[in-house]
Coordinates of C-alpha atoms in Angstrom, one line a residue:
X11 CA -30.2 13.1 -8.8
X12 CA -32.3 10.5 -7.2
X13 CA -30.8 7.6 -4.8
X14 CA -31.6 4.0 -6.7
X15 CA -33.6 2.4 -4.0
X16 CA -32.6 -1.0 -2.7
X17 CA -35.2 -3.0 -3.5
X18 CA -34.1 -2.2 -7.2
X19 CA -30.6 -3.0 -7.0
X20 CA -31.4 -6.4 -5.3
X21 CA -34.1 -7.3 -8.3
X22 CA -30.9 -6.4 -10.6
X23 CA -28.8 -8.4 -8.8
X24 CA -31.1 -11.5 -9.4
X25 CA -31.9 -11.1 -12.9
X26 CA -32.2 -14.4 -15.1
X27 CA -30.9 -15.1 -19.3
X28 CA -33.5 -14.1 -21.3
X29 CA -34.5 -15.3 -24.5
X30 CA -35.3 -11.4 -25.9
X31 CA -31.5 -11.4 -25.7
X32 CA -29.4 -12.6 -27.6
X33 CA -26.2 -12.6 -30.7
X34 CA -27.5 -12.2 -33.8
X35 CA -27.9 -15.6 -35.9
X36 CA -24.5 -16.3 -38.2
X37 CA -25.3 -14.6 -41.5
X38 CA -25.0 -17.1 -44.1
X39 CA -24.1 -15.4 -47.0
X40 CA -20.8 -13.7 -46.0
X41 CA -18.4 -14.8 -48.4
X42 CA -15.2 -16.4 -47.5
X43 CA -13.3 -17.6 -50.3
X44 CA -12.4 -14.3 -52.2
X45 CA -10.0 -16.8 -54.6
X46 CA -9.6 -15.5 -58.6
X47 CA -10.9 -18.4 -60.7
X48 CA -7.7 -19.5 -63.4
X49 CA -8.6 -19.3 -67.0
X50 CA -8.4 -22.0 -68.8
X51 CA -7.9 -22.7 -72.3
X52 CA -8.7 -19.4 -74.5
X53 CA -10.8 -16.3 -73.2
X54 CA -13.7 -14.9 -75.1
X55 CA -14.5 -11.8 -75.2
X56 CA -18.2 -12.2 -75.5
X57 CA -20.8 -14.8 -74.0
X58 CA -20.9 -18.3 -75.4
X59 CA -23.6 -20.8 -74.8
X60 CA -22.4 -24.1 -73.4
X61 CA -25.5 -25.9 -73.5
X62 CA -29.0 -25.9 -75.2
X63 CA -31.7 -28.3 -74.4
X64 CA -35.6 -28.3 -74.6
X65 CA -35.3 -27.2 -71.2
X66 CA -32.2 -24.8 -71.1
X67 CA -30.0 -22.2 -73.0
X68 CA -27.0 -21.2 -70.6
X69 CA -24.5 -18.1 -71.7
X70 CA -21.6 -18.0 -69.8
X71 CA -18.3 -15.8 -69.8
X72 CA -15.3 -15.3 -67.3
X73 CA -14.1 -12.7 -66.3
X74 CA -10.8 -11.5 -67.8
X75 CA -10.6 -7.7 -67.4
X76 CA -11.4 -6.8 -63.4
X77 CA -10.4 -10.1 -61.6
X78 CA -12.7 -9.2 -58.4
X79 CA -14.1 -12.0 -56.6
X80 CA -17.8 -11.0 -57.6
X81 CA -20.1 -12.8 -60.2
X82 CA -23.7 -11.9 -61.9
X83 CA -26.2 -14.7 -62.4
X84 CA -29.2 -13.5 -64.5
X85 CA -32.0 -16.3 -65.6
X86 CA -35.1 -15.8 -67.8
X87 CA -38.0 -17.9 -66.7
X88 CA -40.5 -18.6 -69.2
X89 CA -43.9 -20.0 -68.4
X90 CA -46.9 -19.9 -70.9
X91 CA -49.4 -19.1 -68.5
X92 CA -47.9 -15.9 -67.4
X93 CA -49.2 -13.7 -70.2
X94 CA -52.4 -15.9 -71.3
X95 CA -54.6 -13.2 -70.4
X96 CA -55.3 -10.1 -67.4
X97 CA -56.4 -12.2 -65.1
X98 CA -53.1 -14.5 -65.4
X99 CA -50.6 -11.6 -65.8
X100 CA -51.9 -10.5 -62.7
X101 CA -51.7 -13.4 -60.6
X102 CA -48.1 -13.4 -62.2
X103 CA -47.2 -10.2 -60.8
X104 CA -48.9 -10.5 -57.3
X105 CA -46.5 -14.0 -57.4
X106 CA -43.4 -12.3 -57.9
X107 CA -44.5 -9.5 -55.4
X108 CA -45.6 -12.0 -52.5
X109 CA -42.5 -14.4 -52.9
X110 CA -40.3 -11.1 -52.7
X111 CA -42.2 -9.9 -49.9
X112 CA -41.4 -13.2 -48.1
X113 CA -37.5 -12.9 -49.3
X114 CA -37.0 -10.1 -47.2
X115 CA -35.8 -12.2 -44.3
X116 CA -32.8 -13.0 -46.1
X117 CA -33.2 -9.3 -47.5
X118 CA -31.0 -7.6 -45.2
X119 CA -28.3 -10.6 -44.6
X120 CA -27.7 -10.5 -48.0
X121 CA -26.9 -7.1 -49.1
X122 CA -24.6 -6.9 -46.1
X123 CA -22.5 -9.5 -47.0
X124 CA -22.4 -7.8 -50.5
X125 CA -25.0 -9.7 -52.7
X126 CA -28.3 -8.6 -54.5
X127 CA -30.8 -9.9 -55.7
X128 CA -34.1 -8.5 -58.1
X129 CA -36.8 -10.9 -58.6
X130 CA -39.9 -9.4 -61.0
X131 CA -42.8 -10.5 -63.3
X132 CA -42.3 -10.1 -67.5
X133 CA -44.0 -10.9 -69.8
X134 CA -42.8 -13.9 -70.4
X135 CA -42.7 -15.6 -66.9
X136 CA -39.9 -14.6 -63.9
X137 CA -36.6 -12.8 -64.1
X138 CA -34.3 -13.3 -61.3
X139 CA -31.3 -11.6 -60.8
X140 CA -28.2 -12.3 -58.3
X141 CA -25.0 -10.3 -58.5
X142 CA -21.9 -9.9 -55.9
X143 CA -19.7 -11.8 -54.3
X144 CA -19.6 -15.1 -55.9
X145 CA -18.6 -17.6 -52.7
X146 CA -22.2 -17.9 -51.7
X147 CA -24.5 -16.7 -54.5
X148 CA -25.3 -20.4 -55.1
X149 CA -26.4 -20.3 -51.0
X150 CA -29.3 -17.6 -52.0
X151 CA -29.8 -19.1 -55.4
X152 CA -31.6 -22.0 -53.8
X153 CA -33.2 -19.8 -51.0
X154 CA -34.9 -18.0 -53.7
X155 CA -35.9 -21.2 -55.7
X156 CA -36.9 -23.2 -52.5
X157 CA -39.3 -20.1 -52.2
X158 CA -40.5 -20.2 -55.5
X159 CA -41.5 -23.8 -55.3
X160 CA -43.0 -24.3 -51.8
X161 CA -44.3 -20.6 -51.4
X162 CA -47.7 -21.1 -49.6
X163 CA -49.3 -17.6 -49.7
X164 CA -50.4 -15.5 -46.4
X165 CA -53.9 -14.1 -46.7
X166 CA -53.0 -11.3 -44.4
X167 CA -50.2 -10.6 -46.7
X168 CA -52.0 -11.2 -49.8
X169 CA -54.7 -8.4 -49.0
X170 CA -52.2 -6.0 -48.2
X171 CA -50.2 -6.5 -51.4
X172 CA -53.2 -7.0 -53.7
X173 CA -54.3 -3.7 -52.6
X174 CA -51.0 -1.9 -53.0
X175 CA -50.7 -3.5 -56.4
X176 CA -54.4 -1.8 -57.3
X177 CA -53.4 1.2 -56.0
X178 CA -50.5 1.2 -58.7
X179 CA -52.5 0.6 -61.3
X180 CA -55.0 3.3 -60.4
X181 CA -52.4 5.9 -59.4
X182 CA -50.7 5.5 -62.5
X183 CA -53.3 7.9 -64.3
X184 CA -51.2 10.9 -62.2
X185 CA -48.0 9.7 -63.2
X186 CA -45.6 12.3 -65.2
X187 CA -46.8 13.0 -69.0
X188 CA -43.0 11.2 -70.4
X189 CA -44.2 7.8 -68.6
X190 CA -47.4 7.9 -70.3
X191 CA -45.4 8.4 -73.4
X192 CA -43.6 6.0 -73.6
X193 CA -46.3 3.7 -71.9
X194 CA -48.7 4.1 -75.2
X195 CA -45.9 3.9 -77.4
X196 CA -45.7 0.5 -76.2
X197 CA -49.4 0.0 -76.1
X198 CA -49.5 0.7 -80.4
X199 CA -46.5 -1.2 -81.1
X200 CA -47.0 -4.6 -79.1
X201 CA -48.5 -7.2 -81.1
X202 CA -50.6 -8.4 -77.6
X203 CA -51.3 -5.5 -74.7
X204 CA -52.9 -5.8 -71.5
X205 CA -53.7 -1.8 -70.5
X206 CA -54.0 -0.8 -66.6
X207 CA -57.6 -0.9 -67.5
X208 CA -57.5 -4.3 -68.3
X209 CA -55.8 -5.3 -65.4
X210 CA -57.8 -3.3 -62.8
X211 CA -60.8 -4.5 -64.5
X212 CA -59.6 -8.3 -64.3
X213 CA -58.3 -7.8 -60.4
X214 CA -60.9 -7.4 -58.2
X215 CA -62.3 -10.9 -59.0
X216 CA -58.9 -12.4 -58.2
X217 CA -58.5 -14.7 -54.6
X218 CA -56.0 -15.6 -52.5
X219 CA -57.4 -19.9 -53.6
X220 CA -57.1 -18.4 -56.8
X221 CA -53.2 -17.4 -56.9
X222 CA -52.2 -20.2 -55.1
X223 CA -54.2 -22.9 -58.0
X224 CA -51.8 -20.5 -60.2
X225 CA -48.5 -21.3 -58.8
X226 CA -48.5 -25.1 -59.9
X227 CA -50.0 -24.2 -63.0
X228 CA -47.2 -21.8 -63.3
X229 CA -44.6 -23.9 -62.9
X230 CA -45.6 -26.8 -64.8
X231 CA -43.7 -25.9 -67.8
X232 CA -41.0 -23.8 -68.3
X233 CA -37.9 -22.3 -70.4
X234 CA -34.5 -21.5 -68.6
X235 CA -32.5 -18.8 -70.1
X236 CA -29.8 -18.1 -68.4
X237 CA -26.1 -15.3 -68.6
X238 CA -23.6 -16.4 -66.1
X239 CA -20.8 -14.0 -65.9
X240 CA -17.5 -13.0 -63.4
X241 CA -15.6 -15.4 -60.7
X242 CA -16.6 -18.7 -62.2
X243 CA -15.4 -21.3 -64.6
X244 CA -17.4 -22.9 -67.0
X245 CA -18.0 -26.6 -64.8
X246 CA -19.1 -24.0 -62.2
X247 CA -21.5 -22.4 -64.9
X248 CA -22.9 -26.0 -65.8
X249 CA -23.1 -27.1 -62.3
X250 CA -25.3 -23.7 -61.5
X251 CA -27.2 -24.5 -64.7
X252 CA -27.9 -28.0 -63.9
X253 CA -29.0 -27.2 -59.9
X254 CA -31.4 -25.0 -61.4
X255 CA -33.4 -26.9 -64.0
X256 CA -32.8 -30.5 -61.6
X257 CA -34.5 -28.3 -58.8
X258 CA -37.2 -27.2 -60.6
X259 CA -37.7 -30.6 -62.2
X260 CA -37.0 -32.9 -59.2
X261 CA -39.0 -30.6 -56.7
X262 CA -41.9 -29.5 -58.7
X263 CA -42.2 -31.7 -61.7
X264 CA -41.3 -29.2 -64.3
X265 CA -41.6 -30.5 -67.7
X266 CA -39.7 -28.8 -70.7
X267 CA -41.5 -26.1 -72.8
X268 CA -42.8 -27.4 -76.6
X269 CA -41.0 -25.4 -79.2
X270 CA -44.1 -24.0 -80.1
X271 CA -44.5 -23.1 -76.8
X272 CA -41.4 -20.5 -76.7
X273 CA -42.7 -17.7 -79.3
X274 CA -41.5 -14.5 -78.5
X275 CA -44.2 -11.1 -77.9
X276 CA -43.9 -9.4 -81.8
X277 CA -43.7 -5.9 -82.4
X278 CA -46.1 -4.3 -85.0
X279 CA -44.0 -3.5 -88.3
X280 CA -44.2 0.2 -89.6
X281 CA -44.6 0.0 -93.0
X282 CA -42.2 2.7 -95.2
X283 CA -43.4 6.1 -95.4
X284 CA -46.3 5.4 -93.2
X285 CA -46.9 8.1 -90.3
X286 CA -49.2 7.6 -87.6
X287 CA -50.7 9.6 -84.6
X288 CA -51.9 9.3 -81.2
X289 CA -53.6 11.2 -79.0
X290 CA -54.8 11.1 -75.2
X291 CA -55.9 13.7 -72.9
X292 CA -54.0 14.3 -69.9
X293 CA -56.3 15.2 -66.8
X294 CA -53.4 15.7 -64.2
X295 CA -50.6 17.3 -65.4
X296 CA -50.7 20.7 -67.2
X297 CA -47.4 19.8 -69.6
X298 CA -48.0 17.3 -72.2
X299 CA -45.3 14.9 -74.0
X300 CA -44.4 14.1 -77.2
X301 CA -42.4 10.7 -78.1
X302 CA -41.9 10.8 -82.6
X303 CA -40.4 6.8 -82.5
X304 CA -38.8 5.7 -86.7
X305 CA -38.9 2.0 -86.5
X306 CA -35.8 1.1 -88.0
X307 CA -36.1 -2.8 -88.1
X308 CA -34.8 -5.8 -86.9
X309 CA -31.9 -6.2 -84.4
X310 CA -28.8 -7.9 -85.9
X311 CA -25.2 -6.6 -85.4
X312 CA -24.8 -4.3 -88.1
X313 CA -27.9 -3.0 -87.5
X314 CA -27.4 -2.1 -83.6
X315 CA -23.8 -0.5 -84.7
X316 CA -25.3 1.6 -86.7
X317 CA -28.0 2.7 -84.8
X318 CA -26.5 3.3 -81.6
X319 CA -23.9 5.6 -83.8
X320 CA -26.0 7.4 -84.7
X321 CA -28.1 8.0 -81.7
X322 CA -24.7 8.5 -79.9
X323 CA -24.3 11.2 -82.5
X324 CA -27.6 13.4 -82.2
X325 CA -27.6 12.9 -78.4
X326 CA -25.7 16.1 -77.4
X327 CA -26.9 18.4 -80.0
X328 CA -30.7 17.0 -79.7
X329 CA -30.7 18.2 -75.6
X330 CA -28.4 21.1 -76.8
X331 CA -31.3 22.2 -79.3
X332 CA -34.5 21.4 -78.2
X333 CA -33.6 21.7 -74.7
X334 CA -31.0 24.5 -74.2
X335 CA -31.5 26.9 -77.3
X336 CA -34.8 26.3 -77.8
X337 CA -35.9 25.7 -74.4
X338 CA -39.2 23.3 -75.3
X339 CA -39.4 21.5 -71.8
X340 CA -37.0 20.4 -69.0
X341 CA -37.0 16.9 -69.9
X342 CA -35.6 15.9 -73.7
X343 CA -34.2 12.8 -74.6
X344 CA -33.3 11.0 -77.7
X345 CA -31.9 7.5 -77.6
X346 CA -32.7 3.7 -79.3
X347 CA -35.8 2.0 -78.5
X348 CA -35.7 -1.9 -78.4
X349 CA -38.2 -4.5 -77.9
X350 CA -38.8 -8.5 -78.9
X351 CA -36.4 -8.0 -81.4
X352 CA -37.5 -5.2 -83.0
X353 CA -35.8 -1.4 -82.6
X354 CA -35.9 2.2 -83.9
X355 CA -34.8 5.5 -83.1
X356 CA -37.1 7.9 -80.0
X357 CA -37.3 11.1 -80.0
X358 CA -39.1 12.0 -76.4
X359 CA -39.6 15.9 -75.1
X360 CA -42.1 16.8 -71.9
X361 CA -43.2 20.1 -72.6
X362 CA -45.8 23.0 -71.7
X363 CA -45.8 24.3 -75.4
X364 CA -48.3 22.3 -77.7
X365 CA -47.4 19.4 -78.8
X366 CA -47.7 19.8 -82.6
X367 CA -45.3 22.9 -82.4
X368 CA -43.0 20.0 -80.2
X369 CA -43.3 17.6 -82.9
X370 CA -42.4 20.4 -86.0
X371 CA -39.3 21.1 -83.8
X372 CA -38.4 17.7 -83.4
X373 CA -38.3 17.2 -86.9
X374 CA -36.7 19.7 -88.3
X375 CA -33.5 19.1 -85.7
X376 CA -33.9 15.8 -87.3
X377 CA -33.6 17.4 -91.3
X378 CA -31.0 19.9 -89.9
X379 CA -29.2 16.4 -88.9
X380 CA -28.9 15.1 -92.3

């Protein structure tokens, strides 16, 4: 125990308001209105699109089962610059991954107030996703697009994310054998494919000037596809709609996609009968993986009934055979692959065994099936 000297006491005593003090600012985005929105008219049971322009295709559908004050807004932006070539795909992506970088003041705010938000580069342009409480989604809605529009890129931060992003691509040689799977199954099935290589190749060459030229360019022209679902009525849906295409338009000069403009990415059709391998050396990991895929054709909605019956059918004895009783790896799954339209039936084991003993296995549970 020591005696607080004087002198210290009287400094305390004298002490001024500091600035490094203080409440912490209002959070915007806590809801307050936590009303059910009234029905009106008959319910679906299914999303319907209220409106379709060159610009727009909005979903939209109530909620009539869980009456909770919460809402998801999901919207599917479509640019035709995004996947032109490498060297655009990657400006796409370190885009998305600066402007979500820069979110993250309003990060924290909103998830304590009970809203998320994802924001990430496709193929096709930007996906942006906000779900929670629906009182002041709209608030972080036009955070996010404000951002979008006006982002002016930090060279400090766009070293430090460029580098991170190479590091992904690079690192992505040790990731586990089921992820390089299902990563070349993509590769042989996507009618157009930039590999890691291509990207890490096209990278390097890529500047800060560069990205930001990009962003314009990016938002020139666009599609708006967007699912509107939960605490909201359908004027609420169209108003969301409208804020988001005016926005774009009125603070960017957006122009509407041409129709030629909005092809979708193809998958490669399988002919009947026709079998196919692929092979690559694994230098990391001492298991290997196997992934047999039977392209089963389009989507429509006889077609997805029947498929997912069935792979709901072989799920539990597929991990109970080639898992349990014969014990060919830890990881075994079996389940419907779907992309651009196009879907089949995966069969996907990780194994130390060989893979052409993996692959026998596989298909005889499949004949045993029948």
């Amino acid at each position: 125990m020591e005696k607080i000297p004087s002198e210290l006491i009287q400094r305390w005593t004298q002490v001024t308001v500091t600035d490094s003090l203080h409440m912490p600012k209002r959070n915007e985005f806590i809801p307050t209105n936590f009303d059910i929105k009234k029905i009106v008219g008959a319910s679906n049971s299914y999303p319907t699109t209220i409106k379709e322009d060159s610009y727009s295709k909005i979903w939209f559908k109530q909620d009539n089962s869980f009456f909770l004050p919460k809402s998801c807004m999901y919207f599917d932006i479509t640019s035709p610059f995004t996947y032109v070539d490498p060297t655009h795909f990657n400006m796409a992506r370190l885009f998305v991954t600066l402007v979500m970088d820069s979110l993250n003041e309003y990060a924290y705010d909103a998830e304590i107030a009970g809203i998320q938000y994802l924001l990430h580069a496709t193929f096709y342009g930007i996906q942006l996703i906000i779900r929670g409480y629906n009182d002041k989604e709209k608030v972080l809605l036009m955070k996010i697009l404000k951002e979008i529009i006006e982002f002016k890129i930090d060279p400090k931060r766009f070293f430090i994310i460029k580098d991170e992003y190479k590091r992904q691509l690079n690192n992505f040689k040790a990731e586990k054998p089921y992820m390089h799977a299902s990563y070349y199954v993509n590769y042989l099935l996507e009618d157009t494919f930039w590999t890691n290589d291509d990207l890490l190749d096209a990278l390097d060459d890529i500047s800060c000037e560069q990205v930001q030229a990009f962003i314009p360019l990016f938002l020139s022209r666009l599609y708006i596809e967007a699912l509107l679902m939960g605490n909201l009525t359908q004027q609420e849906a169209m108003e969301v709609g409208d804020l988001v295409c005016s926005t774009f338009h009125d603070c960017a000069g957006t122009k509407a996609l041409l129709p030629s403009q909005r092809m979708k990415h193809r998958q490669i059709q399988l002919q009947d009968g026709c079998s196919y391998l692929f092979e690559v050396v694994n230098e990391v990991h001492p298991s290997s993986c196997i992934e047999v895929y039977y392209q089963y054709g389009l989507q429509n909605t006889t077609s997805n009934c029947l498929i997912e019956l069935f792979c709901q059918i072989i799920n539990e004895p597929c991990f109970d055979i080639l898992r349990t009783k014969e014990q060919l790896g830890y990881i075994v799954f079996s389940g419907v692959r779907r992309a651009h339209g196009a879907q089949g039936l995966r069969v996907l084991v990780q194994s130390d065994r060989n893979p052409a003993y993996v692959e026998s296995r596989i298909e005889a549970f499949l004949i045993s099936i029948k």
